PDB file of C-alpha atoms in Angstrom:
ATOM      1  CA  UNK P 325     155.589  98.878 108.694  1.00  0.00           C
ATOM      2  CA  UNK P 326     154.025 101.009 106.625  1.00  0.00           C
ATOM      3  CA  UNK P 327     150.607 103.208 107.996  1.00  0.00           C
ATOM      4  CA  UNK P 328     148.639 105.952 109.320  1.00  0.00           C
ATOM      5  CA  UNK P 329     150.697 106.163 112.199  1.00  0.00           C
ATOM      6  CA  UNK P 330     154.074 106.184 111.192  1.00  0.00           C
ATOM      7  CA  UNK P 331     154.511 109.306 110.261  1.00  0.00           C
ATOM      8  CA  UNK P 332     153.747 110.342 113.549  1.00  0.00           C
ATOM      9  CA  UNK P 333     155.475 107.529 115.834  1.00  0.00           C
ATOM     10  CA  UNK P 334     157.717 105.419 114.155  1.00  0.00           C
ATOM     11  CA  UNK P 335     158.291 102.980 117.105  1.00  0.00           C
ATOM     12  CA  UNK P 336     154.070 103.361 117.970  1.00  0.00           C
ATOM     13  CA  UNK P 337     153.359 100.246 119.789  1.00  0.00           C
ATOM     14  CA  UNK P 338     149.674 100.826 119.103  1.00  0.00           C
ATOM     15  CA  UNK P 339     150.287 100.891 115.587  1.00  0.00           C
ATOM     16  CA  UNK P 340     152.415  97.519 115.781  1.00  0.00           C
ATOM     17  CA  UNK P 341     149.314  95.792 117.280  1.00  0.00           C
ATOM     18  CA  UNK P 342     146.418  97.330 115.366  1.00  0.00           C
ATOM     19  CA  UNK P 343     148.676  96.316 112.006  1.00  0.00           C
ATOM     20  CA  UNK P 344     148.462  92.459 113.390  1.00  0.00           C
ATOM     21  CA  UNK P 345     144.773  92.325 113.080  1.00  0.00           C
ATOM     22  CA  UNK P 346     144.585  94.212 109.689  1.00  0.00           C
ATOM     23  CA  UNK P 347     142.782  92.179 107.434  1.00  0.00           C
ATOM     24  CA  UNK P 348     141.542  89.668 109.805  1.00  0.00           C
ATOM     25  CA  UNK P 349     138.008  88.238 108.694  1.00  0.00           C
ATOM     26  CA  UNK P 350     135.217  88.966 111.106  1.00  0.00           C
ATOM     27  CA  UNK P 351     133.148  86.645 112.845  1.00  0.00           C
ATOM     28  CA  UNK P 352     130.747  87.219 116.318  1.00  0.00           C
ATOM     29  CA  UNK P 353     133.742  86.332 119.350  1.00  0.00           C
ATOM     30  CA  UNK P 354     136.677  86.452 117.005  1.00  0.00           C
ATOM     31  CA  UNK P 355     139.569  87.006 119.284  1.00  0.00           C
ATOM     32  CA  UNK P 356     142.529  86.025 116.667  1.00  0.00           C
ATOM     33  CA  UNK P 357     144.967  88.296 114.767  1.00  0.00           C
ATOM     34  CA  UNK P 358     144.339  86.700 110.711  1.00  0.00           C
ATOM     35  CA  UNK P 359     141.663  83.835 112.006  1.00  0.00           C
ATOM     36  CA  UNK P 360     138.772  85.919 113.150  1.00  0.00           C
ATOM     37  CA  UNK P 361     137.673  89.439 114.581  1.00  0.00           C
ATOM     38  CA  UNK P 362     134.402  90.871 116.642  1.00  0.00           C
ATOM     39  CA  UNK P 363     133.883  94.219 116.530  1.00  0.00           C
ATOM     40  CA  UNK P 364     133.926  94.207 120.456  1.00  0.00           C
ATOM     41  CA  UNK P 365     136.864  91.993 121.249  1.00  0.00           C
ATOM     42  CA  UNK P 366     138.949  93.116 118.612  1.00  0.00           C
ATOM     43  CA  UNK P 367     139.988  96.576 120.356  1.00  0.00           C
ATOM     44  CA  UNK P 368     139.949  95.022 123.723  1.00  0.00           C
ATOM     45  CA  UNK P 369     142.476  92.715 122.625  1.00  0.00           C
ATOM     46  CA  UNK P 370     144.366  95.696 121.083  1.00  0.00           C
ATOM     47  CA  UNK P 371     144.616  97.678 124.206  1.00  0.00           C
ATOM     48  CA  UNK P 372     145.913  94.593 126.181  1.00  0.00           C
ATOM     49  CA  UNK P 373     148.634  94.318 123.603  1.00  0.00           C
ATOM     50  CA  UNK P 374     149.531  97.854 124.221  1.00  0.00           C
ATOM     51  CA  UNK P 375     149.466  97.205 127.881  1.00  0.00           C
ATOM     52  CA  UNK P 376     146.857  99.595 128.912  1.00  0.00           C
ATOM     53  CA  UNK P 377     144.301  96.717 130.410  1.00  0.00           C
ATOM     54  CA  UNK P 378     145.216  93.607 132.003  1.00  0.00           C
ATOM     55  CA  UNK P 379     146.005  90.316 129.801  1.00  0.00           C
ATOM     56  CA  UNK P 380     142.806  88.494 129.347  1.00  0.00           C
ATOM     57  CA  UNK P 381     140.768  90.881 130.914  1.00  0.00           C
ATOM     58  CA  UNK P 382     138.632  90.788 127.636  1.00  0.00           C
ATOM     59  CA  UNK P 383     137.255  87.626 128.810  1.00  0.00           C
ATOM     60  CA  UNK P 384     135.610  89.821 132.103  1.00  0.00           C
ATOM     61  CA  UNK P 385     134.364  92.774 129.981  1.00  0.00           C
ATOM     62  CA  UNK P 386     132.520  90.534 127.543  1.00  0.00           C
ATOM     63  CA  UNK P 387     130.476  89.190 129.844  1.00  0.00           C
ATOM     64  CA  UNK P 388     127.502  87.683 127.634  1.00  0.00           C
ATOM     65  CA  UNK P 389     124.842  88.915 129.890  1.00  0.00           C
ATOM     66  CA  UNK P 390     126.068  92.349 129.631  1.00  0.00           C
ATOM     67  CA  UNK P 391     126.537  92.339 125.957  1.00  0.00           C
ATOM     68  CA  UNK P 392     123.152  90.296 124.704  1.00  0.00           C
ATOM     69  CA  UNK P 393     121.721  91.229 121.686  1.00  0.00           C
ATOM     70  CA  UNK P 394     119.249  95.143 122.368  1.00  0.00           C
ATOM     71  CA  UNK P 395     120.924  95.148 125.834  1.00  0.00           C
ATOM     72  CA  UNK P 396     123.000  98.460 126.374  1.00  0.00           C
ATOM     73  CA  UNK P 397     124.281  98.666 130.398  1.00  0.00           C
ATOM     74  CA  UNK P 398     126.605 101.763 130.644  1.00  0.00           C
ATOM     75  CA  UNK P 399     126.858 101.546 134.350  1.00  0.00           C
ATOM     76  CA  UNK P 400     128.524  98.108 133.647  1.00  0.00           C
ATOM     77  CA  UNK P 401     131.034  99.775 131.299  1.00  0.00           C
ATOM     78  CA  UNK P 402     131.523 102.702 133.280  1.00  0.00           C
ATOM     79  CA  UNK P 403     132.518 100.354 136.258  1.00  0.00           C
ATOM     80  CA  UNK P 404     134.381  97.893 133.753  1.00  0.00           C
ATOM     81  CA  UNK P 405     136.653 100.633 132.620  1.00  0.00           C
ATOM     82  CA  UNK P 406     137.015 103.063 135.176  1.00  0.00           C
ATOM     83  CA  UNK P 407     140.514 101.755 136.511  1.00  0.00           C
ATOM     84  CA  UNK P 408     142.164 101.464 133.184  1.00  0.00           C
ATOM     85  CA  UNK P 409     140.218 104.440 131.081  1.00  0.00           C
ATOM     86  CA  UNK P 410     139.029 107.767 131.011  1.00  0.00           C
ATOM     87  CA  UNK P 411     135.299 108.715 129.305  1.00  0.00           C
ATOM     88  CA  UNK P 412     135.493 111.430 127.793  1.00  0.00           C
ATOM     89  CA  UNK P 413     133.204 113.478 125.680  1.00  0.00           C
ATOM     90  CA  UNK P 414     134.413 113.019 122.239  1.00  0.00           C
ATOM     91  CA  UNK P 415     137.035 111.066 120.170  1.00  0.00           C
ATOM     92  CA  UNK P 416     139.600 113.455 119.763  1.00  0.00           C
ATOM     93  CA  UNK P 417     143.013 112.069 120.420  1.00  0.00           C
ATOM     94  CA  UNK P 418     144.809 108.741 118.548  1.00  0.00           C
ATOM     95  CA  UNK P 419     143.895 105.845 120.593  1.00  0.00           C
ATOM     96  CA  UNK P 420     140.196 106.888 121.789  1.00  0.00           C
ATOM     97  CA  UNK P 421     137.921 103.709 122.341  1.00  0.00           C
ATOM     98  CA  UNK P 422     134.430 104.744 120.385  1.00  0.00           C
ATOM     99  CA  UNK P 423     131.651 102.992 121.619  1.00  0.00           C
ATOM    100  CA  UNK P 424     128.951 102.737 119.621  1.00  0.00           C
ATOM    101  CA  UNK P 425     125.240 100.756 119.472  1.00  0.00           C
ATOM    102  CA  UNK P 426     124.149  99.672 116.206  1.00  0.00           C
ATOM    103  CA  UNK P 427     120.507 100.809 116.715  1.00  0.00           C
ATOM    104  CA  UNK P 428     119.061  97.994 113.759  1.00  0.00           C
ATOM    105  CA  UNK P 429     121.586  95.058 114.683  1.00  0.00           C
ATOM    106  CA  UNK P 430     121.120  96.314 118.630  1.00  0.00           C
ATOM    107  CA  UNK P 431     124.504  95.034 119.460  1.00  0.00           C
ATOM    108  CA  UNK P 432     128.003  97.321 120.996  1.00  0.00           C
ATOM    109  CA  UNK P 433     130.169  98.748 118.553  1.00  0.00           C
ATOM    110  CA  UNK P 434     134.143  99.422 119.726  1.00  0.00           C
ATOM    111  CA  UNK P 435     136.221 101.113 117.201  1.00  0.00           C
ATOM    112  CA  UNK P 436     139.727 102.975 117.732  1.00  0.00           C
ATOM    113  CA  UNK P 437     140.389 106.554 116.446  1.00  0.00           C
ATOM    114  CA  UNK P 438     143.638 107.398 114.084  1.00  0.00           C
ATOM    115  CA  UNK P 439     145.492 109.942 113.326  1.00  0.00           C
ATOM    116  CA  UNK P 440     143.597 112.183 110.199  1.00  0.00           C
ATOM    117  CA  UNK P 441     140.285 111.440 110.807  1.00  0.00           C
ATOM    118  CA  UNK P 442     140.497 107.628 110.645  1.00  0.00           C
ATOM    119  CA  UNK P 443     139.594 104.894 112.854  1.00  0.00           C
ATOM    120  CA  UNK P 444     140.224 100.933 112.588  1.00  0.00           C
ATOM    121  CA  UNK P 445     137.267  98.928 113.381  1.00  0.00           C
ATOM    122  CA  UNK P 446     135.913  95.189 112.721  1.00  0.00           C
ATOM    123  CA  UNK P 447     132.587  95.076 110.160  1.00  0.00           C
ATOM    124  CA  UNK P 448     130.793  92.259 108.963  1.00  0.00           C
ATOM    125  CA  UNK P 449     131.227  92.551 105.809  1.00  0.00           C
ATOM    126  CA  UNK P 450     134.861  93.756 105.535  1.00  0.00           C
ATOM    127  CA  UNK P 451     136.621  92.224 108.735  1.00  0.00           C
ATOM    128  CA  UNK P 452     139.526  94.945 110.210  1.00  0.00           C
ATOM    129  CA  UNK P 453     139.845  97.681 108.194  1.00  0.00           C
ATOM    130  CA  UNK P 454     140.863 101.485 108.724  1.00  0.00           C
ATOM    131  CA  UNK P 455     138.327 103.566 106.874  1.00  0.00           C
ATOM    132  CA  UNK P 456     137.473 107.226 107.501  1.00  0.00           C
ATOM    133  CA  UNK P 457     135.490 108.392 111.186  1.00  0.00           C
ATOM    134  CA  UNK P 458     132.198 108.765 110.279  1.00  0.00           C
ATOM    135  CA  UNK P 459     129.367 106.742 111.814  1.00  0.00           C
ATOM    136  CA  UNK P 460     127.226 105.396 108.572  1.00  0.00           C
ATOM    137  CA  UNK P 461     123.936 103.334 109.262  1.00  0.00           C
ATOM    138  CA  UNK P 462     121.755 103.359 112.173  1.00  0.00           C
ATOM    139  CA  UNK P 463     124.704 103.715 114.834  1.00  0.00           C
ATOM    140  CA  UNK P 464     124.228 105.618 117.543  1.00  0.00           C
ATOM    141  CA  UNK P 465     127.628 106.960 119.696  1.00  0.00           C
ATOM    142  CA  UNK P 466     127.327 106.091 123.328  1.00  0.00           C
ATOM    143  CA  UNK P 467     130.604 106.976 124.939  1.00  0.00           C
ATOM    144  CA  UNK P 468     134.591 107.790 124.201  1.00  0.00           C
ATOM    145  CA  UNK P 469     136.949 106.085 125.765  1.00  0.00           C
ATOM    146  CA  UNK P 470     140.757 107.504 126.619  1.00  0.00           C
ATOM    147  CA  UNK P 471     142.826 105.098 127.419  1.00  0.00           C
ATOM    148  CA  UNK P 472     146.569 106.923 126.852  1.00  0.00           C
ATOM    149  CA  UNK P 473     146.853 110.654 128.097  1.00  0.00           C
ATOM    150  CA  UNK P 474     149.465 110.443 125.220  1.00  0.00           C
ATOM    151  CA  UNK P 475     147.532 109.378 122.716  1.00  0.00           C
ATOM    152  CA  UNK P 476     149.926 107.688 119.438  1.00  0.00           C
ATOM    153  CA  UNK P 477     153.087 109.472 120.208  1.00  0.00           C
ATOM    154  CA  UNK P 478     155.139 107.038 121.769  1.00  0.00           C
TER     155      UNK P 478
END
């Protein structure tokens, strides 16, 4: 498989995930690789597939009162993540959960950093797509999270 990462981890079991969902369409509480993708569920499904949270724990993060629509409740991530993920200060290592609130939509956005300034992400208009780090439109970053110490090596 051909991608950002393999030039830096040919057997990168991130990569190997992230590359199932490439090209997936998105739709609000898509949770399938090729059928549908939410910009939330979509990396939360990726780190379960890498093993670093707990098959189907998804389901408990997106709890729907915690996630409505101009509702932001770090506390709840904080607690949510703290067994499986470190925050950090800023995305600066392969595999770093961004969390970001679209300030006009007022919804959570999760996207996943890359090697050479790329993340892969889930938008609206363009379903799961890697595109370059930069946070266009009224998005406002809220919090990194680490969930590898060795980020896309292995």
């Amino acid at each position: 498989m051909v991608g950002p990462l393999k030039p830096k981890c040919a057997n990168c079991k991130l990569w190997r995930v992230i590359s199932q969902w490439l090209g997936t369409p998105f739709r609000y509480g898509g949770k399938t690789p090729q059928i549908a993708a939410d910009c939330t569920t979509f990396p939360l499904l990726v780190m379960e597939g890498v093993g670093a949270l707990p098959k189907g724990y998804w389901r408990e993060v997106y709890e729907p009162s915690k996630w409505k629509r101009g509702k932001i409740d770090v506390d709840y991530l904080v607690e949510k993540f703290k067994d499986y993920a470190e925050f950090v200060e800023a995305p600066t290592r392969c595999g770093d959960a961004q969390v970001l609130f679209n300030l006009s939509t007022r919804r959570l956005h999760i996207r996943i950093s890359l090697p050479d300034n790329l993340v892969v992400e889930a938008l609206p208009d363009l379903g799961v797509v890697i595109g370059a780090d930069t946070v266009q439109g009224p998005r406002g970053f809220l919090a990194t999270l680490r969930f590898f110490d060795w980020g896309c090596e292995r």
